[in-house]
Amino acid sequence: MGVDVEALRDVRVTELAGAALTAAEQQVVLGTPEPRRARAFLRCWTRKEAVLKAVGIGITTSLTTLETSAAEPGPVVVTTDIASSGPVQWRVSDVSVPQGWVAFLALLATADEAVTVQAA
C-alpha cells in the first residue's frame, strides 16, 4: 500500500511536464485551462508517488513511464513494470482530504480488503 498527499499550489507545469508526465498525461494536463492545470498535474504526480511508495522505491525511476490515466476521475488501475517479478497492477483511489489538498491511495489491484485513511 502507498499513500501520497500534496498541497494544491502553483506549479510550473509547462516546465515539469516533460520530465514527469507521459505523452497522454501531458496532452490532458496541458490541455486543462488555468487555473485547474496545476490541480491536474498534481493529480498525476500524487497518483505516481502513491504507486511508487507502494512498490517501495519512491521517485527513483523515470516518471514518464508510469501512466496514471489523467483523464479518468478514479479509481484507476496503474501498471508498473519496476519490480523484478514483472508487471504489477495497482488500484489508485482518491482519498478524501480537506479543500486545498489532493491525496491518493495505491493498493494491489487484487486486494480485497477495504482501507480507511484518516488524519491524525
Short mmCIF file of N, CA and C in Angstrom, two decimals:
data_model
loop_
_atom_site.label_atom_id
_atom_site.label_comp_id
_atom_site.label_asym_id
_atom_site.label_seq_id
_atom_site.Cartn_x
_atom_site.Cartn_y
_atom_site.Cartn_z
N MET A 1 0.85 -1.17 0.00
CA MET A 1 0.00 0.00 0.00
C MET A 1 0.89 1.23 0.00
N GLY A 2 0.47 2.26 -0.73
CA GLY A 2 1.18 3.53 -0.75
C GLY A 2 0.19 4.67 -0.73
N VAL A 3 0.55 5.73 -0.04
CA VAL A 3 -0.30 6.91 0.06
C VAL A 3 0.56 8.14 -0.22
N ASP A 4 -0.01 9.10 -0.93
CA ASP A 4 0.68 10.37 -1.09
C ASP A 4 -0.34 11.50 -0.97
N VAL A 5 0.08 12.57 -0.34
CA VAL A 5 -0.75 13.76 -0.12
C VAL A 5 0.06 14.97 -0.55
N GLU A 6 -0.56 15.86 -1.32
CA GLU A 6 0.10 17.08 -1.77
C GLU A 6 -0.82 18.26 -1.55
N ALA A 7 -0.24 19.38 -1.16
CA ALA A 7 -0.99 20.63 -1.07
C ALA A 7 -1.18 21.17 -2.48
N LEU A 8 -2.38 21.65 -2.78
CA LEU A 8 -2.59 22.32 -4.06
C LEU A 8 -1.83 23.64 -4.02
N ARG A 9 -1.04 23.88 -5.04
CA ARG A 9 -0.19 25.06 -5.08
C ARG A 9 0.16 25.37 -6.52
N ASP A 10 0.73 26.55 -6.74
CA ASP A 10 1.21 26.89 -8.06
C ASP A 10 2.37 25.97 -8.41
N VAL A 11 2.33 25.42 -9.60
CA VAL A 11 3.36 24.51 -10.08
C VAL A 11 3.75 24.96 -11.48
N ARG A 12 5.02 24.90 -11.79
CA ARG A 12 5.50 25.25 -13.14
C ARG A 12 5.22 24.06 -14.06
N VAL A 13 3.96 23.86 -14.37
CA VAL A 13 3.51 22.68 -15.09
C VAL A 13 4.21 22.54 -16.43
N THR A 14 4.29 23.61 -17.20
CA THR A 14 4.89 23.55 -18.52
C THR A 14 6.35 23.10 -18.43
N GLU A 15 7.07 23.55 -17.43
CA GLU A 15 8.47 23.18 -17.26
C GLU A 15 8.63 21.74 -16.79
N LEU A 16 7.72 21.26 -15.94
CA LEU A 16 7.85 19.93 -15.34
C LEU A 16 7.20 18.82 -16.16
N ALA A 17 6.30 19.16 -17.05
CA ALA A 17 5.51 18.14 -17.76
C ALA A 17 6.38 17.13 -18.49
N GLY A 18 7.39 17.56 -19.21
CA GLY A 18 8.22 16.65 -19.98
C GLY A 18 8.99 15.65 -19.13
N ALA A 19 9.34 16.04 -17.93
CA ALA A 19 10.12 15.16 -17.04
C ALA A 19 9.24 14.29 -16.15
N ALA A 20 7.97 14.67 -15.98
CA ALA A 20 7.13 13.97 -15.01
C ALA A 20 5.92 13.26 -15.59
N LEU A 21 5.54 13.58 -16.82
CA LEU A 21 4.29 13.04 -17.37
C LEU A 21 4.51 12.25 -18.64
N THR A 22 3.67 11.24 -18.84
CA THR A 22 3.67 10.52 -20.11
C THR A 22 3.10 11.44 -21.19
N ALA A 23 3.21 11.04 -22.45
CA ALA A 23 2.67 11.85 -23.54
C ALA A 23 1.15 12.03 -23.39
N ALA A 24 0.45 10.96 -23.01
CA ALA A 24 -1.00 11.05 -22.82
C ALA A 24 -1.35 11.97 -21.67
N GLU A 25 -0.59 11.89 -20.58
CA GLU A 25 -0.84 12.78 -19.43
C GLU A 25 -0.57 14.23 -19.81
N GLN A 26 0.50 14.46 -20.56
CA GLN A 26 0.82 15.82 -20.99
C GLN A 26 -0.32 16.42 -21.81
N GLN A 27 -0.88 15.61 -22.70
CA GLN A 27 -1.99 16.09 -23.52
C GLN A 27 -3.17 16.54 -22.65
N VAL A 28 -3.52 15.73 -21.66
CA VAL A 28 -4.64 16.07 -20.78
C VAL A 28 -4.30 17.27 -19.91
N VAL A 29 -3.15 17.23 -19.23
CA VAL A 29 -2.79 18.28 -18.28
C VAL A 29 -2.57 19.61 -18.97
N LEU A 30 -1.78 19.62 -20.05
CA LEU A 30 -1.51 20.88 -20.74
C LEU A 30 -2.74 21.41 -21.47
N GLY A 31 -3.71 20.53 -21.74
CA GLY A 31 -4.96 20.96 -22.35
C GLY A 31 -5.99 21.44 -21.33
N THR A 32 -5.68 21.32 -20.06
CA THR A 32 -6.57 21.79 -19.00
C THR A 32 -6.38 23.29 -18.82
N PRO A 33 -7.46 24.05 -18.87
CA PRO A 33 -7.33 25.51 -18.72
C PRO A 33 -6.89 25.91 -17.32
N GLU A 34 -6.18 27.02 -17.26
CA GLU A 34 -5.86 27.61 -15.96
C GLU A 34 -7.17 28.06 -15.34
N PRO A 35 -7.36 28.04 -14.06
CA PRO A 35 -6.40 27.73 -13.01
C PRO A 35 -6.40 26.27 -12.59
N ARG A 36 -7.09 25.39 -13.36
CA ARG A 36 -7.20 23.98 -12.96
C ARG A 36 -6.00 23.14 -13.41
N ARG A 37 -5.10 23.72 -14.18
CA ARG A 37 -3.96 22.96 -14.72
C ARG A 37 -3.06 22.42 -13.62
N ALA A 38 -2.75 23.21 -12.61
CA ALA A 38 -1.87 22.75 -11.53
C ALA A 38 -2.51 21.58 -10.79
N ARG A 39 -3.81 21.63 -10.59
CA ARG A 39 -4.51 20.51 -9.92
C ARG A 39 -4.41 19.24 -10.77
N ALA A 40 -4.59 19.37 -12.07
CA ALA A 40 -4.50 18.22 -12.97
C ALA A 40 -3.09 17.61 -12.91
N PHE A 41 -2.08 18.46 -12.90
CA PHE A 41 -0.70 17.99 -12.79
C PHE A 41 -0.48 17.27 -11.45
N LEU A 42 -0.93 17.89 -10.38
CA LEU A 42 -0.72 17.29 -9.05
C LEU A 42 -1.49 15.99 -8.87
N ARG A 43 -2.62 15.83 -9.55
CA ARG A 43 -3.34 14.54 -9.51
C ARG A 43 -2.46 13.44 -10.10
N CYS A 44 -1.83 13.71 -11.25
CA CYS A 44 -0.93 12.72 -11.86
C CYS A 44 0.26 12.46 -10.95
N TRP A 45 0.88 13.52 -10.48
CA TRP A 45 2.08 13.41 -9.64
C TRP A 45 1.78 12.59 -8.38
N THR A 46 0.67 12.90 -7.73
CA THR A 46 0.32 12.24 -6.48
C THR A 46 -0.04 10.77 -6.71
N ARG A 47 -0.72 10.48 -7.80
CA ARG A 47 -1.00 9.08 -8.14
C ARG A 47 0.31 8.32 -8.34
N LYS A 48 1.25 8.92 -9.07
CA LYS A 48 2.54 8.27 -9.32
C LYS A 48 3.28 8.02 -8.01
N GLU A 49 3.31 9.03 -7.14
CA GLU A 49 4.03 8.86 -5.87
C GLU A 49 3.38 7.78 -4.99
N ALA A 50 2.06 7.71 -4.99
CA ALA A 50 1.39 6.68 -4.19
C ALA A 50 1.78 5.29 -4.69
N VAL A 51 1.82 5.10 -6.01
CA VAL A 51 2.20 3.80 -6.57
C VAL A 51 3.66 3.50 -6.27
N LEU A 52 4.54 4.48 -6.48
CA LEU A 52 5.97 4.23 -6.24
C LEU A 52 6.26 3.96 -4.77
N LYS A 53 5.51 4.58 -3.88
CA LYS A 53 5.66 4.27 -2.45
C LYS A 53 5.16 2.85 -2.17
N ALA A 54 4.07 2.44 -2.83
CA ALA A 54 3.56 1.08 -2.65
C ALA A 54 4.58 0.06 -3.14
N VAL A 55 5.25 0.36 -4.23
CA VAL A 55 6.28 -0.54 -4.77
C VAL A 55 7.48 -0.57 -3.82
N GLY A 56 7.69 0.54 -3.11
CA GLY A 56 8.78 0.60 -2.14
C GLY A 56 10.04 1.27 -2.64
N ILE A 57 9.91 2.04 -3.75
CA ILE A 57 11.12 2.67 -4.29
C ILE A 57 11.08 4.19 -4.28
N GLY A 58 9.93 4.78 -4.13
CA GLY A 58 9.85 6.23 -4.20
C GLY A 58 10.22 6.71 -5.60
N ILE A 59 10.54 7.99 -5.72
CA ILE A 59 10.85 8.55 -7.04
C ILE A 59 12.31 8.28 -7.38
N THR A 60 12.58 7.04 -7.81
CA THR A 60 13.93 6.67 -8.22
C THR A 60 13.93 6.15 -9.66
N THR A 61 12.82 6.30 -10.35
CA THR A 61 12.68 5.83 -11.72
C THR A 61 12.08 6.96 -12.55
N SER A 62 12.11 6.81 -13.84
CA SER A 62 11.53 7.82 -14.72
C SER A 62 10.02 7.87 -14.54
N LEU A 63 9.52 9.03 -14.20
CA LEU A 63 8.08 9.18 -14.02
C LEU A 63 7.32 9.11 -15.34
N THR A 64 8.01 9.32 -16.45
CA THR A 64 7.35 9.31 -17.75
C THR A 64 6.98 7.91 -18.23
N THR A 65 7.35 6.90 -17.48
CA THR A 65 6.99 5.53 -17.85
C THR A 65 5.78 5.02 -17.07
N LEU A 66 5.28 5.83 -16.18
CA LEU A 66 4.17 5.41 -15.31
C LEU A 66 2.91 6.18 -15.69
N GLU A 67 1.98 5.52 -16.37
CA GLU A 67 0.75 6.14 -16.88
C GLU A 67 -0.35 6.09 -15.82
N THR A 68 -0.90 7.27 -15.48
CA THR A 68 -1.90 7.34 -14.42
C THR A 68 -3.32 7.64 -14.90
N SER A 69 -3.57 7.60 -16.20
CA SER A 69 -4.91 7.85 -16.74
C SER A 69 -5.44 9.20 -16.27
N ALA A 70 -4.74 10.25 -16.65
CA ALA A 70 -5.04 11.60 -16.18
C ALA A 70 -6.48 12.04 -16.42
N ALA A 71 -7.09 11.56 -17.49
CA ALA A 71 -8.46 11.98 -17.81
C ALA A 71 -9.51 11.25 -16.99
N GLU A 72 -9.13 10.17 -16.32
CA GLU A 72 -10.07 9.36 -15.54
C GLU A 72 -10.21 9.92 -14.13
N PRO A 73 -11.45 9.98 -13.60
CA PRO A 73 -11.64 10.52 -12.25
C PRO A 73 -11.17 9.59 -11.14
N GLY A 74 -11.13 8.32 -11.34
CA GLY A 74 -10.67 7.39 -10.31
C GLY A 74 -11.83 6.63 -9.70
N PRO A 75 -11.54 5.50 -9.13
CA PRO A 75 -10.20 4.91 -9.07
C PRO A 75 -9.73 4.46 -10.45
N VAL A 76 -8.40 4.41 -10.61
CA VAL A 76 -7.79 3.98 -11.86
C VAL A 76 -6.85 2.82 -11.57
N VAL A 77 -6.52 2.07 -12.60
CA VAL A 77 -5.54 0.99 -12.48
C VAL A 77 -4.25 1.49 -13.14
N VAL A 78 -3.16 1.41 -12.38
CA VAL A 78 -1.85 1.81 -12.86
C VAL A 78 -0.96 0.57 -12.86
N THR A 79 -0.30 0.33 -13.97
CA THR A 79 0.57 -0.84 -14.09
C THR A 79 2.02 -0.42 -13.99
N THR A 80 2.77 -1.10 -13.13
CA THR A 80 4.21 -0.85 -13.03
C THR A 80 4.94 -2.09 -13.55
N ASP A 81 6.09 -1.84 -14.12
CA ASP A 81 6.96 -2.92 -14.56
C ASP A 81 8.33 -2.71 -13.93
N ILE A 82 8.30 -2.20 -12.70
CA ILE A 82 9.52 -1.82 -11.99
C ILE A 82 10.08 -2.99 -11.20
N ALA A 83 9.19 -3.77 -10.59
CA ALA A 83 9.63 -4.90 -9.77
C ALA A 83 10.22 -5.99 -10.65
N SER A 84 11.14 -6.74 -10.12
CA SER A 84 11.78 -7.81 -10.89
C SER A 84 10.82 -8.92 -11.27
N SER A 85 9.67 -8.98 -10.62
CA SER A 85 8.69 -10.03 -10.90
C SER A 85 7.82 -9.72 -12.11
N GLY A 86 8.01 -8.58 -12.75
CA GLY A 86 7.23 -8.23 -13.93
C GLY A 86 6.13 -7.23 -13.60
N PRO A 87 5.22 -7.03 -14.55
CA PRO A 87 4.16 -6.01 -14.36
C PRO A 87 3.26 -6.30 -13.16
N VAL A 88 2.94 -5.26 -12.44
CA VAL A 88 2.04 -5.34 -11.30
C VAL A 88 1.00 -4.24 -11.46
N GLN A 89 -0.26 -4.57 -11.21
CA GLN A 89 -1.33 -3.57 -11.31
C GLN A 89 -1.73 -3.08 -9.93
N TRP A 90 -1.93 -1.76 -9.86
CA TRP A 90 -2.30 -1.09 -8.62
C TRP A 90 -3.61 -0.35 -8.84
N ARG A 91 -4.51 -0.45 -7.88
CA ARG A 91 -5.77 0.32 -7.89
C ARG A 91 -5.49 1.60 -7.11
N VAL A 92 -5.61 2.73 -7.80
CA VAL A 92 -5.29 4.02 -7.19
C VAL A 92 -6.60 4.79 -7.00
N SER A 93 -6.90 5.10 -5.75
CA SER A 93 -8.16 5.74 -5.39
C SER A 93 -7.93 7.08 -4.73
N ASP A 94 -8.88 8.00 -4.96
CA ASP A 94 -8.86 9.28 -4.27
C ASP A 94 -9.05 9.06 -2.78
N VAL A 95 -8.39 9.88 -2.00
CA VAL A 95 -8.58 9.90 -0.55
C VAL A 95 -9.25 11.23 -0.23
N SER A 96 -10.29 11.18 0.56
CA SER A 96 -10.99 12.40 0.95
C SER A 96 -10.12 13.22 1.90
N VAL A 97 -9.80 14.43 1.46
CA VAL A 97 -8.97 15.34 2.25
C VAL A 97 -9.59 16.73 2.21
N PRO A 98 -9.20 17.60 3.15
CA PRO A 98 -9.76 18.95 3.15
C PRO A 98 -9.44 19.70 1.85
N GLN A 99 -10.26 20.70 1.57
CA GLN A 99 -10.05 21.54 0.39
C GLN A 99 -8.63 22.10 0.43
N GLY A 100 -8.00 22.15 -0.74
CA GLY A 100 -6.64 22.66 -0.81
C GLY A 100 -5.60 21.55 -0.83
N TRP A 101 -6.06 20.30 -0.81
CA TRP A 101 -5.16 19.15 -0.81
C TRP A 101 -5.63 18.14 -1.85
N VAL A 102 -4.72 17.26 -2.27
CA VAL A 102 -5.05 16.14 -3.14
C VAL A 102 -4.31 14.93 -2.57
N ALA A 103 -4.99 13.77 -2.54
CA ALA A 103 -4.38 12.58 -1.95
C ALA A 103 -4.89 11.33 -2.65
N PHE A 104 -3.99 10.34 -2.76
CA PHE A 104 -4.33 9.07 -3.39
C PHE A 104 -3.75 7.91 -2.60
N LEU A 105 -4.44 6.80 -2.70
CA LEU A 105 -4.05 5.55 -2.06
C LEU A 105 -3.88 4.50 -3.16
N ALA A 106 -2.73 3.80 -3.16
CA ALA A 106 -2.47 2.73 -4.12
C ALA A 106 -2.46 1.39 -3.39
N LEU A 107 -3.31 0.48 -3.85
CA LEU A 107 -3.36 -0.89 -3.32
C LEU A 107 -3.19 -1.84 -4.50
N LEU A 108 -2.65 -3.02 -4.23
CA LEU A 108 -2.62 -4.03 -5.28
C LEU A 108 -4.02 -4.18 -5.85
N ALA A 109 -4.13 -4.26 -7.15
CA ALA A 109 -5.44 -4.36 -7.79
C ALA A 109 -6.19 -5.60 -7.37
N THR A 110 -5.47 -6.62 -6.93
CA THR A 110 -6.11 -7.87 -6.50
C THR A 110 -6.52 -7.86 -5.03
N ALA A 111 -6.20 -6.79 -4.31
CA ALA A 111 -6.50 -6.71 -2.87
C ALA A 111 -8.01 -6.65 -2.66
N ASP A 112 -8.50 -7.42 -1.70
CA ASP A 112 -9.92 -7.44 -1.39
C ASP A 112 -10.29 -6.55 -0.20
N GLU A 113 -9.30 -6.26 0.63
CA GLU A 113 -9.61 -5.57 1.87
C GLU A 113 -9.93 -4.09 1.63
N ALA A 114 -10.80 -3.59 2.47
CA ALA A 114 -11.11 -2.16 2.47
C ALA A 114 -10.10 -1.46 3.37
N VAL A 115 -9.73 -0.26 2.99
CA VAL A 115 -8.76 0.51 3.76
C VAL A 115 -9.40 1.83 4.13
N THR A 116 -9.25 2.22 5.39
CA THR A 116 -9.72 3.51 5.86
C THR A 116 -8.52 4.37 6.15
N VAL A 117 -8.51 5.57 5.57
CA VAL A 117 -7.42 6.51 5.82
C VAL A 117 -8.02 7.68 6.57
N GLN A 118 -7.41 8.04 7.70
CA GLN A 118 -7.90 9.18 8.45
C GLN A 118 -6.72 10.00 8.95
N ALA A 119 -6.94 11.29 9.03
CA ALA A 119 -5.88 12.20 9.50
C ALA A 119 -5.63 11.99 10.99
N ALA A 120 -4.39 12.14 11.34
CA ALA A 120 -4.02 12.00 12.76
C ALA A 120 -4.23 13.29 13.49
#
